[in-house]
Amino acid sequence: MIAWKELARTAIVGTERQSVLPSPQPPTLGAFFQEYKTANSEEEVLLKAAVMGTWKAAALQLRETPGLEPVPDVEVESHPTTKPKLNTLLQQMSEDAPQIAAEVLEGVRRAGMILSPELLPTFFELARRDKSLREVVSAVGGKRGAALARRRSDWEFLLGNATGLQESAWEGPRQERVAYLRELRLEQKEKARQLVQECWKGEQAANRRDFLLALEVGLALEDEAFLESALDDKSKEVREAAQSLLARLPDSAFVKRMTERARGCLQVVKKSGLLSRAITALSGGTGTSFSIEAPSQLDAQAKRDGLELSAPKPTDPAGFVAEQRGEVLEKIIAGTPLNFWIQETGLTPEELISGSQKANYIGRIIRGWELAAAYQHHDDWAKALVLHRVIHGTIDHNPGGLFVALPRQEQEWVMERAAEYSSQQYASMSNLMAAPLSLEITRKLHALLNESITKPKNGYDYEGYRLIQILCLQGALEFYPQLVEYAKPYVSEPTSYTETWNKNLFIYELRHTLFQEIKS
Amino acid sequence: MAPTFTVDQVLGLAPDAASASAGKGLATTRKWVSLCKNAEALWGECQGSGSTPYQVRIDLSEPAFKCSCPSRKFPCKHGIGLLLLWSGSADAFQESAAPAWVTEWLDTRKARAEKKAEQHESGTQKQADPVAQAKRAEKRESRVEAGIEELETWLKDLVRRGFAAAKVEPASFWTRMEARMVDAQAPGLSRYVRSLFSACSSGEGWEERTLREAGRLYLLIQSWKNQSALAEDFREEVRTLVGFAPSKEVVLAGDPVQDLWYVWGQRVEELEDGLRLQRTWLQGTKTKRWAITLSYARKGMPFEFSFVPGSGYESELVFYPSSVPRRALEKKRGQMSLLSELPTVQFFDEALAEYASALAANPFVEVQPIAIRAARLVPQGNGFVVADSTNCLIPLRGDPEEYWKAYAGTGGQPVVLFGEWNESTFTLLSYNINGVHRTVKGGVA
């Protein structure tokens, strides 16, 4: 409507600068304005604004929009959707207890259900923020979920393939570029590596390091040549990243070099005499003794592999040398296949660990094995190493990853043994396990809780609060009635535990009710 | 059969987010010593921190709440918790004869409702001294007259200097005039000045929005000045807009409209000074008339009218006098029931034609409620549009995240949609899919 735009133009600059210009009007309005006289320009603008504004609002007519996307096909889901009562609980969980979402959605998946459509955006947003939920949310999203994810770029990760990748991310900040590389590695390993190689020379050291570490996804021997070349990078952090990746490739030349160095550090003595074998057998020994020593000299290639023994410091020559030798030993062990130690000595991981206790560099040896177990996903070694930490009360210093990566059955095996040791460690480890915990672990935690809160304590009882939280958020569901009964006195009479109980029992109850509803 | 409620509906009754959240925590059988029901009420005893459980009761006809807890919020968390339990676990409630603490409350409610109705019938409300009243009215009229004169001069000056100059004025330039209108006992005009301020300080397209608001205000000023020439209903409308709203007693003395009123949607706005305004859209299923009830409440206090969206009420409504009567008060409430067929239009053009007719009778109508069937949400750019069955589009205004939920719920399929049209955009307030009402939260961004 030209007249309306003209009027607005006059109103912006003001009638003291611009008078109302005559402009074409619809006939009805034109006649009205001719008849209705105003005293000045301000009145004219205001009157026309009143009449034309109303006329415009009343005269609006819509036209069919050509090319509008058709109504989407109705998705025929192959699984039943969650029912209203469960939906209510799921919605409540998303708002009040998102920390139990992984367990509950897994339950929904196991029950062969998919989420009711109106819940999808809520859980998509949860999964956008928490990557660990993506796989299960994608699974319970059904066809409606996939259709929605196709409509929104920030939900495309739920499609479970690389279609969610946006190449523009490669032009963005470092974090986005790394995320893009990691995603691309899932689908097109070669392409991802080529991208890194192409930009390699022009990138800063921090970028080169992070891009290299992104190749961890789907790492394979085809990456070796590039990683080997990165061992000559001018930046130490890049070289270290390349070393850590090559250590994960058991058939790489790097690992072979490290294995040869490890051979030089290991000394094995097998008892051969009849008498000594008999004594060893009677005493429950292995018949083999070994020692692991840090190298005092290195081969010519060692420096390239990150191993270096430099000149001692004048202030503390002995300590400095010992420290350097220990560091070298740790790196050699971390880069050596764990089976090497078993094959060379004929001993089990437990025997190797216990047999090294008196070694000069025990801390470095253990740390090297821990890194190797993480690189090589060696469950037997991981179990033995975690247990070693439990026994020595240092589980909190252990990279949690080793325990977390263990299969459930192995975790429970470790927990069974861990029960004899520190309750604090036991709680820490149970906290690392996926919910629900077994009934046995739950009972043990409950016993620890009872011990903790019935014993008079000074100050803040962190342990008691933490155990209540672990029990409620992860405890076995069948333990729920027993815990509710146990909590009653603390809930009905205000105590320092009341708030913690109420807050966490509420979540336990939600879990309990959710699973009852899922089962029904 | 006792009426049922969805969780959305129940949480919509909570006075604030904290009560809703606390209510959810109580929606568990573990917290209740007893849970009972009959055809008209629910009641239960909730174990609180004290030795005696709180007695919580709900009259299902509204629903109305009462609890023996000391909370000043209304409904309190126990009431919300009890109704949430009912919505999710109705089988946890035992059919039972109501104890005295429930029947006495229900009886008191009934007696109060009857007395109120009688008062309306017989007009026995206490009348103020008519002479003093007339004197006060005269004084107020002259104050408003003076205020309006001042406002007109200010408005013309605004146009003379230009909106561009007004846009760079400090907020006090506007708030001073708002306050002046309150002083002049014309609070309605104060609201118009605020709308003008909002338009002038808005983003892209602010010029035309400011022009529209300035035109509206000018029209109201001229209508006031020309009152004697206006038809009675329109004159009443103008006086109400300026701030001379008739008292509830006067309105309730008017002729009621009996219908089965369907509650299409509800919006709660936070006003200044901790006041909340609940706007509820209803439509008569027989008369097809639109009605909107405005209910104010202090934070934590109940709204006067409690309607549950997605439900039908056999009620008597009385409308405020207007040439397009929409604002209404509920005079008498009957049974609450669910509807199988909803009164809807098929095309946007029908609704826009209805809006045009309303504007012709009353140019101050700012919003047109639209309930349309076979309409669908279509994602477009960063937002959504709504398309009717002929692919005519209107843009949606509001929080896109909420619209994604509605889009997920409908799957982009044609369904019944309800919302408010404000001349240029549509705010979705609810949708209905396979007979299930769904509320769209946070209609306005």
mmCIF file of C-alpha atoms in Angstrom, chain A residues 4-5 7-8 10-17 36 38 40-43 45-47 49-50 53-54 56-58 60-65 68-75 85 88 91-92 95-96 117-118 120-122 125 144 148 151-152 155 480 484 491-492 494 502 505-506 509, chain B residues 7 21 24-25 28-31 49 88-89 91 152 155-156 158-165 206-208 211-212 214-216 218-219 222 348-349 352 355-356 359 363 376 378-380 385 387 390-394 401 404-405 407-414 421 423 431 438 441:
data_model
loop_
_atom_site.group_PDB
_atom_site.id
_atom_site.type_symbol
_atom_site.label_atom_id
_atom_site.label_comp_id
_atom_site.label_asym_id
_atom_site.label_seq_id
_atom_site.Cartn_x
_atom_site.Cartn_y
_atom_site.Cartn_z
ATOM 1 C CA TRP A 4 0.724 3.913 3.886
ATOM 2 C CA LYS A 5 4.460 3.822 3.142
ATOM 3 C CA LEU A 7 2.569 8.342 5.328
ATOM 4 C CA ALA A 8 5.169 6.472 7.380
ATOM 5 C CA THR A 10 6.338 11.691 6.586
ATOM 6 C CA ALA A 11 5.839 10.519 10.162
ATOM 7 C CA ILE A 12 9.506 9.528 10.500
ATOM 8 C CA VAL A 13 10.910 12.915 9.524
ATOM 9 C CA GLY A 14 8.029 14.871 11.059
ATOM 10 C CA THR A 15 5.495 17.212 9.577
ATOM 11 C CA GLU A 16 7.649 20.216 10.401
ATOM 12 C CA ARG A 17 10.052 18.991 7.705
ATOM 13 C CA TYR A 36 -13.239 14.535 6.756
ATOM 14 C CA THR A 38 -8.352 18.151 9.444
ATOM 15 C CA ASN A 40 -3.240 20.700 10.334
ATOM 16 C CA SER A 41 -0.675 18.223 8.986
ATOM 17 C CA GLU A 42 -0.245 16.436 12.332
ATOM 18 C CA GLU A 43 -3.961 15.711 12.522
ATOM 19 C CA VAL A 45 -1.117 12.116 9.542
ATOM 20 C CA LEU A 46 -2.783 10.765 12.679
ATOM 21 C CA LEU A 47 -6.224 10.484 11.106
ATOM 22 C CA ALA A 49 -2.761 6.454 10.285
ATOM 23 C CA ALA A 50 -5.902 5.511 12.232
ATOM 24 C CA GLY A 53 -4.095 1.190 9.604
ATOM 25 C CA THR A 54 -7.489 -0.281 10.405
ATOM 26 C CA LYS A 56 -5.108 -2.406 6.033
ATOM 27 C CA ALA A 57 -5.701 -4.850 8.883
ATOM 28 C CA ALA A 58 -9.248 -5.551 7.760
ATOM 29 C CA LEU A 60 -5.729 -8.390 4.320
ATOM 30 C CA GLN A 61 -6.254 -11.222 1.896
ATOM 31 C CA LEU A 62 -4.093 -14.280 1.744
ATOM 32 C CA ARG A 63 -3.078 -15.951 -1.471
ATOM 33 C CA GLU A 64 -2.131 -19.529 -2.037
ATOM 34 C CA THR A 65 1.627 -19.943 -1.795
ATOM 35 C CA LEU A 68 4.957 -24.879 -0.628
ATOM 36 C CA GLU A 69 6.362 -28.182 0.468
ATOM 37 C CA PRO A 70 3.736 -30.904 0.464
ATOM 38 C CA VAL A 71 2.369 -32.449 3.615
ATOM 39 C CA PRO A 72 5.010 -34.959 4.703
ATOM 40 C CA ASP A 73 4.200 -38.642 4.525
ATOM 41 C CA VAL A 74 2.904 -40.110 7.734
ATOM 42 C CA GLU A 75 5.688 -42.220 9.175
ATOM 43 C CA LYS A 85 1.688 -41.884 31.481
ATOM 44 C CA THR A 88 4.660 -37.587 31.536
ATOM 45 C CA GLN A 91 9.137 -35.254 30.418
ATOM 46 C CA GLN A 92 9.569 -34.893 34.149
ATOM 47 C CA GLU A 95 13.486 -31.481 33.426
ATOM 48 C CA ASP A 96 14.282 -32.729 36.906
ATOM 49 C CA PRO A 117 6.744 -37.618 18.963
ATOM 50 C CA GLU A 118 6.144 -34.585 21.149
ATOM 51 C CA LEU A 120 11.534 -35.811 20.606
ATOM 52 C CA PRO A 121 12.703 -32.167 20.588
ATOM 53 C CA THR A 122 13.273 -32.297 24.349
ATOM 54 C CA GLU A 125 18.237 -31.105 22.792
ATOM 55 C CA ARG A 144 9.507 -39.377 13.143
ATOM 56 C CA LEU A 148 12.815 -34.241 12.361
ATOM 57 C CA ARG A 151 14.845 -30.842 9.108
ATOM 58 C CA ARG A 152 17.299 -29.300 11.552
ATOM 59 C CA TRP A 155 19.942 -32.417 15.106
ATOM 60 C CA TYR A 480 14.147 -49.298 46.145
ATOM 61 C CA VAL A 484 12.765 -46.056 51.177
ATOM 62 C CA VAL A 491 12.928 -37.988 56.078
ATOM 63 C CA SER A 492 10.225 -37.652 58.725
ATOM 64 C CA PRO A 494 14.540 -33.159 60.034
ATOM 65 C CA ASN A 502 14.433 -36.122 49.671
ATOM 66 C CA LEU A 505 14.884 -40.487 46.791
ATOM 67 C CA PHE A 506 12.732 -38.470 44.446
ATOM 68 C CA GLU A 509 11.402 -43.139 42.828
ATOM 69 C CA VAL B 7 -0.058 -32.956 33.283
ATOM 70 C CA SER B 21 8.274 -28.261 40.586
ATOM 71 C CA LYS B 24 5.828 -32.790 40.853
ATOM 72 C CA GLY B 25 7.912 -33.994 43.784
ATOM 73 C CA THR B 28 4.097 -39.943 44.277
ATOM 74 C CA THR B 29 2.032 -42.355 46.318
ATOM 75 C CA ARG B 30 4.925 -42.622 48.778
ATOM 76 C CA LYS B 31 4.158 -39.155 50.107
ATOM 77 C CA SER B 49 7.514 -32.609 57.940
ATOM 78 C CA GLY B 88 -1.056 -40.064 36.144
ATOM 79 C CA SER B 89 -2.221 -42.698 38.633
ATOM 80 C CA ASP B 91 -6.099 -46.082 40.009
ATOM 81 C CA GLU B 152 -3.395 14.890 22.199
ATOM 82 C CA LEU B 155 0.922 13.102 20.286
ATOM 83 C CA LYS B 156 0.643 15.832 17.683
ATOM 84 C CA LEU B 158 5.427 13.714 18.319
ATOM 85 C CA VAL B 159 4.230 13.678 14.717
ATOM 86 C CA ARG B 160 5.378 17.224 14.092
ATOM 87 C CA ARG B 161 8.917 16.452 15.277
ATOM 88 C CA GLY B 162 8.916 13.020 13.627
ATOM 89 C CA PHE B 163 9.264 9.456 14.921
ATOM 90 C CA ALA B 164 13.003 9.484 14.227
ATOM 91 C CA ALA B 165 13.391 12.209 16.858
ATOM 92 C CA TRP B 206 9.368 -0.010 13.739
ATOM 93 C CA GLU B 207 8.232 2.976 11.636
ATOM 94 C CA GLU B 208 5.032 1.346 10.417
ATOM 95 C CA LEU B 211 2.446 4.777 12.852
ATOM 96 C CA ARG B 212 -0.181 2.112 13.512
ATOM 97 C CA ALA B 214 -0.108 6.419 16.946
ATOM 98 C CA GLY B 215 -3.176 6.073 14.700
ATOM 99 C CA ARG B 216 -4.902 3.836 17.235
ATOM 100 C CA TYR B 218 -5.444 9.200 18.029
ATOM 101 C CA LEU B 219 -8.601 7.323 17.117
ATOM 102 C CA GLN B 222 -11.101 11.405 18.959
ATOM 103 C CA PHE B 348 -7.728 -18.505 7.221
ATOM 104 C CA ASP B 349 -9.824 -16.273 4.975
ATOM 105 C CA LEU B 352 -9.745 -12.919 8.608
ATOM 106 C CA TYR B 355 -11.672 -10.107 12.029
ATOM 107 C CA ALA B 356 -12.589 -7.562 9.342
ATOM 108 C CA LEU B 359 -12.821 -4.185 13.087
ATOM 109 C CA PRO B 363 -11.592 -0.569 15.257
ATOM 110 C CA ARG B 376 -0.216 -27.396 9.504
ATOM 111 C CA VAL B 378 5.734 -25.623 8.059
ATOM 112 C CA PRO B 379 9.358 -24.855 9.014
ATOM 113 C CA GLN B 380 10.619 -21.856 7.084
ATOM 114 C CA VAL B 385 4.607 -20.528 9.150
ATOM 115 C CA ALA B 387 -0.553 -23.165 6.188
ATOM 116 C CA THR B 390 -5.389 -24.150 0.537
ATOM 117 C CA ASN B 391 -1.716 -23.419 1.270
ATOM 118 C CA CYS B 392 -2.450 -19.863 2.358
ATOM 119 C CA LEU B 393 0.249 -18.944 4.859
ATOM 120 C CA ILE B 394 0.510 -16.796 7.925
ATOM 121 C CA GLU B 401 11.765 -24.309 20.283
ATOM 122 C CA TRP B 404 9.457 -27.546 17.171
ATOM 123 C CA LYS B 405 7.690 -29.517 19.889
ATOM 124 C CA TYR B 407 5.850 -29.709 14.842
ATOM 125 C CA ALA B 408 7.192 -32.983 16.257
ATOM 126 C CA GLY B 409 3.817 -33.711 17.831
ATOM 127 C CA THR B 410 1.904 -33.088 14.632
ATOM 128 C CA GLY B 411 4.547 -34.496 12.290
ATOM 129 C CA GLY B 412 3.770 -31.576 9.998
ATOM 130 C CA GLN B 413 0.336 -33.122 9.398
ATOM 131 C CA PRO B 414 -2.849 -31.029 9.199
ATOM 132 C CA TRP B 421 -3.868 -13.244 15.096
ATOM 133 C CA GLU B 423 -2.876 -8.233 12.149
ATOM 134 C CA TYR B 431 -3.227 -27.725 18.984
ATOM 135 C CA ARG B 438 -1.936 -29.868 23.685
ATOM 136 C CA LYS B 441 3.978 -23.016 26.133
#
